[in-house]
Amino acid sequence: MNRQDIINRCIEHKHALIFVGGMATAVVGMKILKSAKTKELASKSMAKVLSCKSEIEESIQDIKDNAEDIRTDATAEKTEAVVVDTTKE
């Protein structure tokens, strides 16, 4: 059996080869996902994500507070500009 015959047989059974390749990938993937190192890495990553989330929430709250202060100051200036002294008549 020469090289070309082997290639032709593989082409004839390509669906079976794809299936076997998929099964092998699934088995290797399960071994990787069940390893202790992967679980440790996932835990550390999740902790970092939650830490970033809380920092972002604090930043957003600071931005909201600053915007509220600016709005309050603008409203106060507008109110002061509208007040007219009517006692000098």
PDB file of C-alpha atoms in Angstrom:
ATOM      1  CA  MET A   1       0.000   0.000   0.000  1.00  0.00           C
ATOM      2  CA  ASN A   2       1.573   3.248  -1.079  1.00  0.00           C
ATOM      3  CA  ARG A   3       1.118   6.733   0.265  1.00  0.00           C
ATOM      4  CA  GLN A   4      -1.548   7.743  -2.248  1.00  0.00           C
ATOM      5  CA  ASP A   5      -3.701   4.713  -1.341  1.00  0.00           C
ATOM      6  CA  ILE A   6      -3.546   5.662   2.339  1.00  0.00           C
ATOM      7  CA  ILE A   7      -4.579   9.231   1.540  1.00  0.00           C
ATOM      8  CA  ASN A   8      -7.446   8.007  -0.636  1.00  0.00           C
ATOM      9  CA  ARG A   9      -8.700   5.702   2.137  1.00  0.00           C
ATOM     10  CA  CYS A  10      -8.564   8.563   4.651  1.00  0.00           C
ATOM     11  CA  ILE A  11     -10.562  10.752   2.293  1.00  0.00           C
ATOM     12  CA  GLU A  12     -13.154   7.985   1.927  1.00  0.00           C
ATOM     13  CA  HIS A  13     -13.556   7.784   5.711  1.00  0.00           C
ATOM     14  CA  LYS A  14     -13.170  11.465   6.532  1.00  0.00           C
ATOM     15  CA  HIS A  15     -16.395  11.591   8.546  1.00  0.00           C
ATOM     16  CA  ALA A  16     -15.174   8.790  10.789  1.00  0.00           C
ATOM     17  CA  LEU A  17     -11.839  10.570  11.231  1.00  0.00           C
ATOM     18  CA  ILE A  18     -13.610  13.799  12.135  1.00  0.00           C
ATOM     19  CA  PHE A  19     -15.722  11.924  14.692  1.00  0.00           C
ATOM     20  CA  VAL A  20     -12.660  10.256  16.240  1.00  0.00           C
ATOM     21  CA  GLY A  21     -10.858  13.604  16.319  1.00  0.00           C
ATOM     22  CA  GLY A  22     -13.826  15.193  18.080  1.00  0.00           C
ATOM     23  CA  MET A  23     -13.946  12.432  20.656  1.00  0.00           C
ATOM     24  CA  ALA A  24     -10.213  12.764  21.319  1.00  0.00           C
ATOM     25  CA  THR A  25     -10.610  16.523  21.736  1.00  0.00           C
ATOM     26  CA  ALA A  26     -13.480  15.992  24.183  1.00  0.00           C
ATOM     27  CA  VAL A  27     -11.468  13.539  26.280  1.00  0.00           C
ATOM     28  CA  VAL A  28      -8.432  15.816  26.419  1.00  0.00           C
ATOM     29  CA  GLY A  29     -10.674  18.814  27.182  1.00  0.00           C
ATOM     30  CA  MET A  30     -12.333  17.011  30.091  1.00  0.00           C
ATOM     31  CA  LYS A  31      -8.949  16.083  31.553  1.00  0.00           C
ATOM     32  CA  ILE A  32      -7.814  19.701  31.316  1.00  0.00           C
ATOM     33  CA  LEU A  33     -11.023  21.064  32.850  1.00  0.00           C
ATOM     34  CA  LYS A  34     -10.920  18.612  35.750  1.00  0.00           C
ATOM     35  CA  SER A  35      -7.312  19.355  36.682  1.00  0.00           C
ATOM     36  CA  ALA A  36      -6.558  21.138  39.950  1.00  0.00           C
ATOM     37  CA  LYS A  37      -4.407  23.731  38.205  1.00  0.00           C
ATOM     38  CA  THR A  38      -7.295  24.740  35.938  1.00  0.00           C
ATOM     39  CA  LYS A  39      -9.655  25.079  38.885  1.00  0.00           C
ATOM     40  CA  GLU A  40      -7.102  27.192  40.767  1.00  0.00           C
ATOM     41  CA  LEU A  41      -6.589  29.425  37.733  1.00  0.00           C
ATOM     42  CA  ALA A  42     -10.360  29.802  37.273  1.00  0.00           C
ATOM     43  CA  SER A  43     -10.787  30.743  40.953  1.00  0.00           C
ATOM     44  CA  LYS A  44      -8.056  33.375  40.791  1.00  0.00           C
ATOM     45  CA  SER A  45      -9.474  34.774  37.567  1.00  0.00           C
ATOM     46  CA  MET A  46     -12.967  35.019  39.037  1.00  0.00           C
ATOM     47  CA  ALA A  47     -11.595  36.789  42.123  1.00  0.00           C
ATOM     48  CA  LYS A  48      -9.870  39.351  39.906  1.00  0.00           C
ATOM     49  CA  VAL A  49     -13.020  39.876  37.863  1.00  0.00           C
ATOM     50  CA  LEU A  50     -15.101  40.486  40.997  1.00  0.00           C
ATOM     51  CA  SER A  51     -12.459  42.867  42.339  1.00  0.00           C
ATOM     52  CA  CYS A  52     -12.501  44.833  39.089  1.00  0.00           C
ATOM     53  CA  LYS A  53     -16.300  44.876  39.163  1.00  0.00           C
ATOM     54  CA  SER A  54     -16.368  46.432  42.624  1.00  0.00           C
ATOM     55  CA  GLU A  55     -13.763  49.036  41.631  1.00  0.00           C
ATOM     56  CA  ILE A  56     -15.784  49.947  38.556  1.00  0.00           C
ATOM     57  CA  GLU A  57     -18.961  50.259  40.634  1.00  0.00           C
ATOM     58  CA  GLU A  58     -17.133  52.611  43.039  1.00  0.00           C
ATOM     59  CA  SER A  59     -15.892  54.711  40.115  1.00  0.00           C
ATOM     60  CA  ILE A  60     -19.379  54.924  38.641  1.00  0.00           C
ATOM     61  CA  GLN A  61     -20.792  55.985  42.003  1.00  0.00           C
ATOM     62  CA  ASP A  62     -18.122  58.711  42.272  1.00  0.00           C
ATOM     63  CA  ILE A  63     -19.046  59.954  38.803  1.00  0.00           C
ATOM     64  CA  LYS A  64     -22.742  60.027  39.768  1.00  0.00           C
ATOM     65  CA  ASP A  65     -21.960  61.931  42.968  1.00  0.00           C
ATOM     66  CA  ASN A  66     -19.847  64.484  41.095  1.00  0.00           C
ATOM     67  CA  ALA A  67     -22.568  64.945  38.478  1.00  0.00           C
ATOM     68  CA  GLU A  68     -25.152  65.477  41.225  1.00  0.00           C
ATOM     69  CA  ASP A  69     -22.901  68.089  42.871  1.00  0.00           C
ATOM     70  CA  ILE A  70     -22.450  69.914  39.568  1.00  0.00           C
ATOM     71  CA  ARG A  71     -26.203  69.882  38.959  1.00  0.00           C
ATOM     72  CA  THR A  72     -26.877  71.193  42.453  1.00  0.00           C
ATOM     73  CA  ASP A  73     -24.316  73.990  42.044  1.00  0.00           C
ATOM     74  CA  ALA A  74     -25.762  74.947  38.650  1.00  0.00           C
ATOM     75  CA  THR A  75     -29.284  75.034  40.059  1.00  0.00           C
ATOM     76  CA  ALA A  76     -28.127  77.197  42.983  1.00  0.00           C
ATOM     77  CA  GLU A  77     -26.387  79.677  40.645  1.00  0.00           C
ATOM     78  CA  LYS A  78     -29.467  79.849  38.446  1.00  0.00           C
ATOM     79  CA  THR A  79     -31.659  80.528  41.492  1.00  0.00           C
ATOM     80  CA  GLU A  80     -29.297  83.262  42.735  1.00  0.00           C
ATOM     81  CA  ALA A  81     -29.370  84.937  39.322  1.00  0.00           C
ATOM     82  CA  VAL A  82     -33.156  85.060  39.280  1.00  0.00           C
ATOM     83  CA  VAL A  83     -33.540  86.640  42.753  1.00  0.00           C
ATOM     84  CA  VAL A  84     -34.270  90.382  42.468  1.00  0.00           C
ATOM     85  CA  ASP A  85     -34.131  92.816  45.370  1.00  0.00           C
ATOM     86  CA  THR A  86     -37.542  94.520  45.510  1.00  0.00           C
ATOM     87  CA  THR A  87     -36.970  96.420  48.779  1.00  0.00           C
ATOM     88  CA  LYS A  88     -35.298  99.404  47.050  1.00  0.00           C
ATOM     89  CA  GLU A  89     -38.341 101.179  45.717  1.00  0.00           C
TER      90      GLU A  89
END
